[in-house]
């Protein structure tokens, strides 16, 4: 019975995390549309701040990566800005880092009273709705996290001196490597981004898992996200397949290397207690710092790989294979970005139809058959995508 209760609480906790991320992006959707309309295909000095704002306002590295790949697949975004967005996507983890630092330190009832109730009174204001949704889902997230920690606290006593208990508490290399592998497998089943952070925090506060093991869970998820990103690009055209493969490998290698760097640095320093804060606060600070280090190393590896990837020449004639509609309906893409992308698709369809009509003015044989067939196939694929 306890196991089902734990799974149910954890599932609801992940739903609130996912909902808060989506509503955070909805809150900034107006900014996102303005940034996209201003064109990211600009000189680097203008492109970088626009890309940074787009990544930060999405608050989800996964959706940023998938959206930028989809834009490049549709050729409504160039290779340089697409790769830049993919490399900067880790900055979208700022929201989960804030939740990490506030974990078990926020009174959810107070959050509802101080922020949510005034938001309800001002609900007619346009931006209040998304803000209310963010605050309400965040409050529920903290309520469920406290419930999960209390439920997990009784788990060690029920399990006794089993091998699993000792394995989770073991911070040595073999146990850490095993937990990372378990996290990789679980990520293939759990589609919610940053599930590992939620589970690691709950296990840490229940004194069930070692600190190194908690970091291994996060690194394992990041490695799996890289593998899944590479796998997602397999159905696209040649250039997108290559980019997704290189980006996925870079992300996976970067996460593994980031875990090694973080564990090494923990052997020579203990930043949490160096500021004279409590043990619980120091544990949270240390964990958040570990997440930042893993993400930073991952970012450095991705930037290094993308620096060379952007210089590769692109074959103009590639297979016409666009991303499936499940990317959008499954919540894997930015909502504001997908809406903007649909507008660009509609414009592209109009342009193609105009060219197809113009073909009728040429004599037979003047335009090669493969060129005519390519235009018609592209129109069909784009029309199918916009209807999904």
PDB file of C-alpha atoms in Angstrom, residues 2 8 15 84 119 126 170 184 229 233 237 304 310 313 353 355 361 370 376:
ATOM      1  CA  UNK A   2       2.816   2.388   0.894  1.00  0.00           C
ATOM      2  CA  UNK A   8       1.037   8.365  -6.683  1.00  0.00           C
ATOM      3  CA  UNK A  15       2.802  16.802 -12.916  1.00  0.00           C
ATOM      4  CA  UNK A  84      23.225  28.283 -30.415  1.00  0.00           C
ATOM      5  CA  UNK A 119      -3.907  36.903  -8.037  1.00  0.00           C
ATOM      6  CA  UNK A 126      -4.121  39.457 -18.821  1.00  0.00           C
ATOM      7  CA  UNK A 170      26.754   3.864  -0.612  1.00  0.00           C
ATOM      8  CA  UNK A 184      19.161   6.318 -17.693  1.00  0.00           C
ATOM      9  CA  UNK A 229      17.396  13.742 -28.520  1.00  0.00           C
ATOM     10  CA  UNK A 233      16.177  13.212 -35.004  1.00  0.00           C
ATOM     11  CA  UNK A 237      16.358  14.858 -43.139  1.00  0.00           C
ATOM     12  CA  UNK A 304      32.790  22.992 -28.423  1.00  0.00           C
ATOM     13  CA  UNK A 310      28.174  25.081 -37.711  1.00  0.00           C
ATOM     14  CA  UNK A 313      28.504  22.606 -45.468  1.00  0.00           C
ATOM     15  CA  UNK A 353       1.620  27.047 -54.398  1.00  0.00           C
ATOM     16  CA  UNK A 355       5.542  28.661 -57.728  1.00  0.00           C
ATOM     17  CA  UNK A 361       3.375  29.099 -67.813  1.00  0.00           C
ATOM     18  CA  UNK A 370      12.286  16.092 -60.220  1.00  0.00           C
ATOM     19  CA  UNK A 376       4.555  19.212 -54.858  1.00  0.00           C
TER      20      UNK A 376
END
